[in-house]
Amino acid sequence: MANVFENCLNYGGALHVPVITIDGPTASGKGTVAQRVARHLGFHLLDSGALYRLVALAGLRGGVALDDEASLAKLAAALPCRFSGTAVFLDGEDVSDTIRAEDVGKASSRVAALPAVREALVERQLRFCQQPGLVADGRDMGTVIFPDADLKVFLTASVEARAGRRYKQLIDKGFSANILDLRKDLEERDARDSQRAAAPLKPAPDAYLLDTSDLTIEEGVKQVLEWYRAAKA
Ligand code: DC
């Protein structure tokens, strides 16, 4: 894993490809902030969580046990997926909403703890590093996948704020939800994502921390863009 960023440069060509990493816990707002920052700068977007969700969905559909590391890694390496804007396709089927369901989210947190699955997804993530630049959203973007990123941001928000946001997202998508169950699931998922041995959720030492509990999305986006401009100056 030592030379992953060199690979990134290879994919991007000889010229430096600017990379902004946005890591943080589930429902911290990083997905929306990352999308808007990417749109604003005209950069590509990597939603790395979607890859783990796709592996989980493919595993659930294929009847693969969520602790069968070798089979899940095989699935991950050959994942027939495609991204188009914010839409995600698995085997040609639009699964953009399906992968956001709570059962897939929980399963994705389990498959993401398996080192062989993470390793199988590295190459695919590096391929997103293309001119004119990349905004990469996840848990280990700044620590493992793009350690030399131009700007690293770690978004946080209180568990109350995050449970409220996740509740709204699910209801808006037509799923049923219970806020207390959501909060419990978030806490369990945070614990699993931060305590796992492989690429745990933690800020890179050189990441800027941004607590979005009391910020609007626009305020979060503005702050990230300001940091990026300052980093490039
Ligand atoms: O960001 P998200 O909720 O869509 O991510 C789904 C799961 O994938 C989450 O439980 C943590 C895991 N994940 C990860 O381990 N590393 C990443 N870079 C992105 C997500």
Coordinates of C-alpha atoms and ligand atoms in Angstrom, one line a residue:
M1 CA 0.0 0.0 0.0
A2 CA 3.1 2.2 0.3
N3 CA 2.9 3.7 -3.2
V4 CA -0.8 4.1 -3.7
F5 CA -0.4 7.8 -4.4
E6 CA 2.2 7.2 -7.0
N7 CA -0.4 5.0 -8.7
C8 CA -2.8 8.0 -8.4
L9 CA -0.2 10.1 -10.3
N10 CA 0.1 7.4 -12.9
Y11 CA -3.7 7.5 -13.5
G12 CA -3.8 11.2 -13.6
G13 CA -0.8 11.4 -16.0
A14 CA 2.4 13.3 -15.4
L15 CA 0.7 16.5 -14.1
H16 CA -0.2 16.8 -10.5
V17 CA -3.9 15.9 -9.9
P18 CA -5.4 18.0 -7.1
V19 CA -7.2 15.9 -4.5
I20 CA -9.5 16.9 -1.7
T21 CA -10.3 14.2 0.8
I22 CA -13.4 14.5 2.9
D23 CA -13.7 11.8 5.6
G24 CA -16.0 11.4 8.6
P25 CA -18.6 9.2 10.2
T26 CA -21.9 8.2 8.6
A27 CA -24.5 11.0 8.1
S28 CA -21.9 13.7 9.0
G29 CA -23.0 15.5 5.8
K30 CA -19.7 14.6 4.0
G31 CA -21.5 13.1 1.0
T32 CA -23.5 16.2 0.2
V33 CA -20.6 18.6 1.0
A34 CA -18.3 16.5 -1.2
Q35 CA -20.8 16.5 -4.1
R36 CA -21.2 20.3 -4.0
V37 CA -17.5 21.0 -3.6
A38 CA -16.8 18.7 -6.6
R39 CA -19.5 20.4 -8.6
H40 CA -18.2 23.9 -7.7
L41 CA -14.6 23.0 -8.8
G42 CA -15.6 20.9 -11.8
F43 CA -13.7 17.9 -10.1
H44 CA -14.5 14.2 -10.3
L45 CA -16.2 12.7 -7.2
L46 CA -15.4 9.4 -5.5
D47 CA -18.1 8.2 -3.1
S48 CA -16.0 5.4 -1.7
G49 CA -18.8 4.3 0.8
A50 CA -20.9 3.4 -2.3
L51 CA -18.3 0.8 -3.2
Y52 CA -18.6 -0.9 0.2
R53 CA -22.4 -0.7 -0.1
L54 CA -22.2 -2.3 -3.5
V55 CA -20.1 -5.1 -2.2
A56 CA -22.5 -5.6 0.7
L57 CA -25.5 -5.6 -1.7
A58 CA -23.9 -8.0 -4.1
G59 CA -23.0 -10.3 -1.1
L60 CA -26.5 -10.1 0.3
R61 CA -28.1 -10.9 -3.1
G62 CA -25.7 -13.7 -3.7
G63 CA -26.2 -15.3 -0.3
V64 CA -22.6 -14.8 0.7
A65 CA -22.0 -14.7 4.4
L66 CA -20.9 -11.3 5.6
D67 CA -17.8 -12.7 7.3
D68 CA -16.7 -14.8 4.2
E69 CA -13.7 -12.6 3.5
A70 CA -12.3 -14.5 0.5
S71 CA -15.6 -14.6 -1.4
L72 CA -16.5 -11.0 -0.6
A73 CA -13.0 -9.9 -1.7
K74 CA -13.5 -11.8 -5.0
L75 CA -16.9 -10.0 -5.4
A76 CA -15.2 -6.7 -4.7
A77 CA -12.4 -7.2 -7.2
A78 CA -14.9 -8.0 -10.0
L79 CA -17.7 -5.7 -9.0
P80 CA -19.7 -5.0 -12.2
C81 CA -20.6 -1.4 -11.2
R82 CA -20.8 1.9 -12.9
F83 CA -21.1 5.5 -11.6
S84 CA -22.9 8.1 -13.6
G85 CA -23.1 11.5 -11.8
T86 CA -24.6 10.5 -8.4
A87 CA -26.3 7.4 -9.9
V88 CA -24.9 4.0 -9.1
F89 CA -25.4 0.9 -11.2
L90 CA -24.8 -2.8 -10.3
D91 CA -24.9 -5.2 -13.2
G92 CA -26.7 -2.5 -15.2
E93 CA -29.4 -2.0 -12.6
D94 CA -29.8 1.4 -11.0
V95 CA -29.3 0.7 -7.3
S96 CA -28.7 4.3 -6.2
D97 CA -31.6 4.1 -3.6
T98 CA -31.2 0.4 -2.8
I99 CA -27.7 0.8 -1.5
R100 CA -28.8 3.6 0.9
A101 CA -31.2 1.3 2.8
E102 CA -30.3 0.6 6.4
D103 CA -29.8 -3.1 6.0
V104 CA -27.3 -2.5 3.2
G105 CA -25.6 0.2 5.3
K106 CA -25.2 -2.1 8.3
A107 CA -23.9 -4.9 6.0
S108 CA -21.5 -2.5 4.4
S109 CA -19.9 -1.6 7.7
R110 CA -19.2 -5.3 8.3
V111 CA -17.7 -5.9 4.9
A112 CA -15.6 -2.8 5.2
A113 CA -13.9 -4.2 8.2
L114 CA -12.4 -7.1 6.1
P115 CA -8.8 -6.2 5.0
A116 CA -9.0 -8.3 1.8
V117 CA -12.2 -6.4 0.7
R118 CA -10.5 -3.1 1.3
E119 CA -7.4 -4.1 -0.6
A120 CA -9.5 -5.3 -3.5
L121 CA -11.1 -1.9 -3.8
V122 CA -7.9 0.2 -3.7
E123 CA -7.2 0.1 -7.4
R124 CA -10.7 1.0 -8.3
Q125 CA -10.6 4.1 -6.0
L126 CA -7.3 5.3 -7.5
R127 CA -8.7 5.2 -11.0
F128 CA -11.0 8.1 -10.0
C129 CA -7.9 10.3 -9.6
Q130 CA -8.1 12.1 -12.9
Q131 CA -7.6 15.7 -14.2
P132 CA -8.9 18.3 -13.5
G133 CA -9.1 17.0 -9.9
L134 CA -10.9 14.7 -7.4
V135 CA -13.0 15.1 -4.3
A136 CA -12.9 11.8 -2.4
D137 CA -15.4 11.0 0.3
G138 CA -15.1 8.2 2.8
R139 CA -13.4 7.1 6.0
D140 CA -9.7 6.5 4.9
M141 CA -9.4 8.8 1.9
G142 CA -6.9 11.1 3.7
T143 CA -5.2 8.4 5.8
V144 CA -4.8 5.5 3.4
I145 CA -5.9 6.0 -0.2
F146 CA -4.7 9.6 -0.9
P147 CA -2.2 10.4 1.9
D148 CA -0.7 13.2 -0.1
A149 CA -3.9 15.0 -0.9
D150 CA -3.8 18.8 -1.3
L151 CA -6.5 19.3 1.3
K152 CA -7.8 16.8 3.9
V153 CA -11.0 17.5 5.8
F154 CA -12.6 15.5 8.6
L155 CA -16.3 16.2 9.0
T156 CA -18.0 15.5 12.3
A157 CA -21.4 16.2 13.8
S158 CA -23.2 15.2 17.0
V159 CA -24.9 11.8 17.0
E160 CA -28.3 13.7 17.5
A161 CA -27.7 15.8 14.4
R162 CA -26.6 12.8 12.4
A163 CA -29.6 10.7 13.5
G164 CA -31.9 13.5 12.6
R165 CA -30.3 13.9 9.1
R166 CA -30.4 10.2 8.4
Y167 CA -34.1 10.1 9.5
K168 CA -34.9 12.8 7.0
Q169 CA -33.0 11.2 4.2
L170 CA -34.8 7.9 4.7
I171 CA -38.2 9.4 5.0
D172 CA -37.6 11.6 1.9
K173 CA -36.6 8.4 0.0
G174 CA -39.8 6.7 1.0
F175 CA -38.2 4.3 3.6
S176 CA -39.8 3.9 7.1
A177 CA -37.5 4.9 10.0
N178 CA -37.4 5.2 13.8
I179 CA -35.1 7.8 15.1
L180 CA -34.1 5.9 18.3
D181 CA -33.2 2.8 16.3
L182 CA -31.3 5.0 13.9
R183 CA -29.3 6.6 16.7
K184 CA -28.4 3.2 18.1
D185 CA -27.4 1.9 14.7
L186 CA -25.2 5.0 14.1
E187 CA -23.4 4.5 17.4
E188 CA -22.8 0.8 16.6
R189 CA -21.6 1.7 13.1
D190 CA -19.3 4.4 14.4
A191 CA -17.8 2.0 17.0
R192 CA -17.2 -0.7 14.3
D193 CA -15.8 1.8 11.8
S194 CA -13.4 3.4 14.3
Q195 CA -12.3 0.4 16.2
R196 CA -11.5 -1.9 13.3
A197 CA -7.9 -2.8 12.7
A198 CA -8.0 -2.1 8.9
A199 CA -8.0 1.6 8.0
P200 CA -10.2 2.7 10.9
L201 CA -12.2 5.9 10.8
K202 CA -9.9 8.6 12.2
P203 CA -8.7 12.0 11.1
A204 CA -5.4 12.2 9.3
P205 CA -2.9 14.2 11.5
D206 CA -2.9 17.0 8.9
A207 CA -6.7 17.1 8.4
Y208 CA -8.8 20.1 9.1
L209 CA -11.7 19.3 11.5
L210 CA -15.1 20.6 10.7
D211 CA -18.1 20.1 13.1
T212 CA -21.2 20.5 11.0
S213 CA -23.8 20.0 13.8
D214 CA -24.9 23.6 13.7
L215 CA -23.8 24.4 10.1
T216 CA -25.9 24.4 6.9
I217 CA -24.6 22.5 4.0
E218 CA -23.7 25.8 2.3
E219 CA -21.6 26.9 5.2
G220 CA -19.8 23.5 5.2
V221 CA -19.1 23.8 1.5
K222 CA -17.9 27.4 1.8
Q223 CA -15.5 26.5 4.6
V224 CA -14.0 23.6 2.5
L225 CA -13.6 25.9 -0.5
E226 CA -11.9 28.5 1.6
W227 CA -9.4 25.9 3.0
Y228 CA -8.8 24.6 -0.5
R229 CA -8.1 28.1 -1.9
A230 CA -5.7 28.8 1.1
A231 CA -3.9 25.4 0.5
K232 CA -3.3 26.3 -3.2
A233 CA -2.2 29.9 -2.5
Ligands
DC1 O1 -20.2 6.6 3.8 P1 -21.1 5.5 3.8 O2 -22.1 5.4 5.0 O3 -21.9 5.3 2.5 O4 -20.2 4.2 4.0 C1 -20.8 2.9 4.1 C2 -19.9 2.0 4.9 O5 -18.6 1.8 4.3 C3 -19.5 2.6 6.3 O6 -20.0 1.7 7.4 C4 -18.0 2.6 6.4 C5 -17.5 2.0 5.2 N1 -16.5 2.8 4.5 C6 -15.2 2.5 4.8 O7 -14.9 1.7 5.6 N2 -14.2 3.2 4.1 C7 -14.6 4.2 3.2 N3 -13.6 4.8 2.6 C8 -15.9 4.5 3.0 C9 -16.9 3.8 3.6

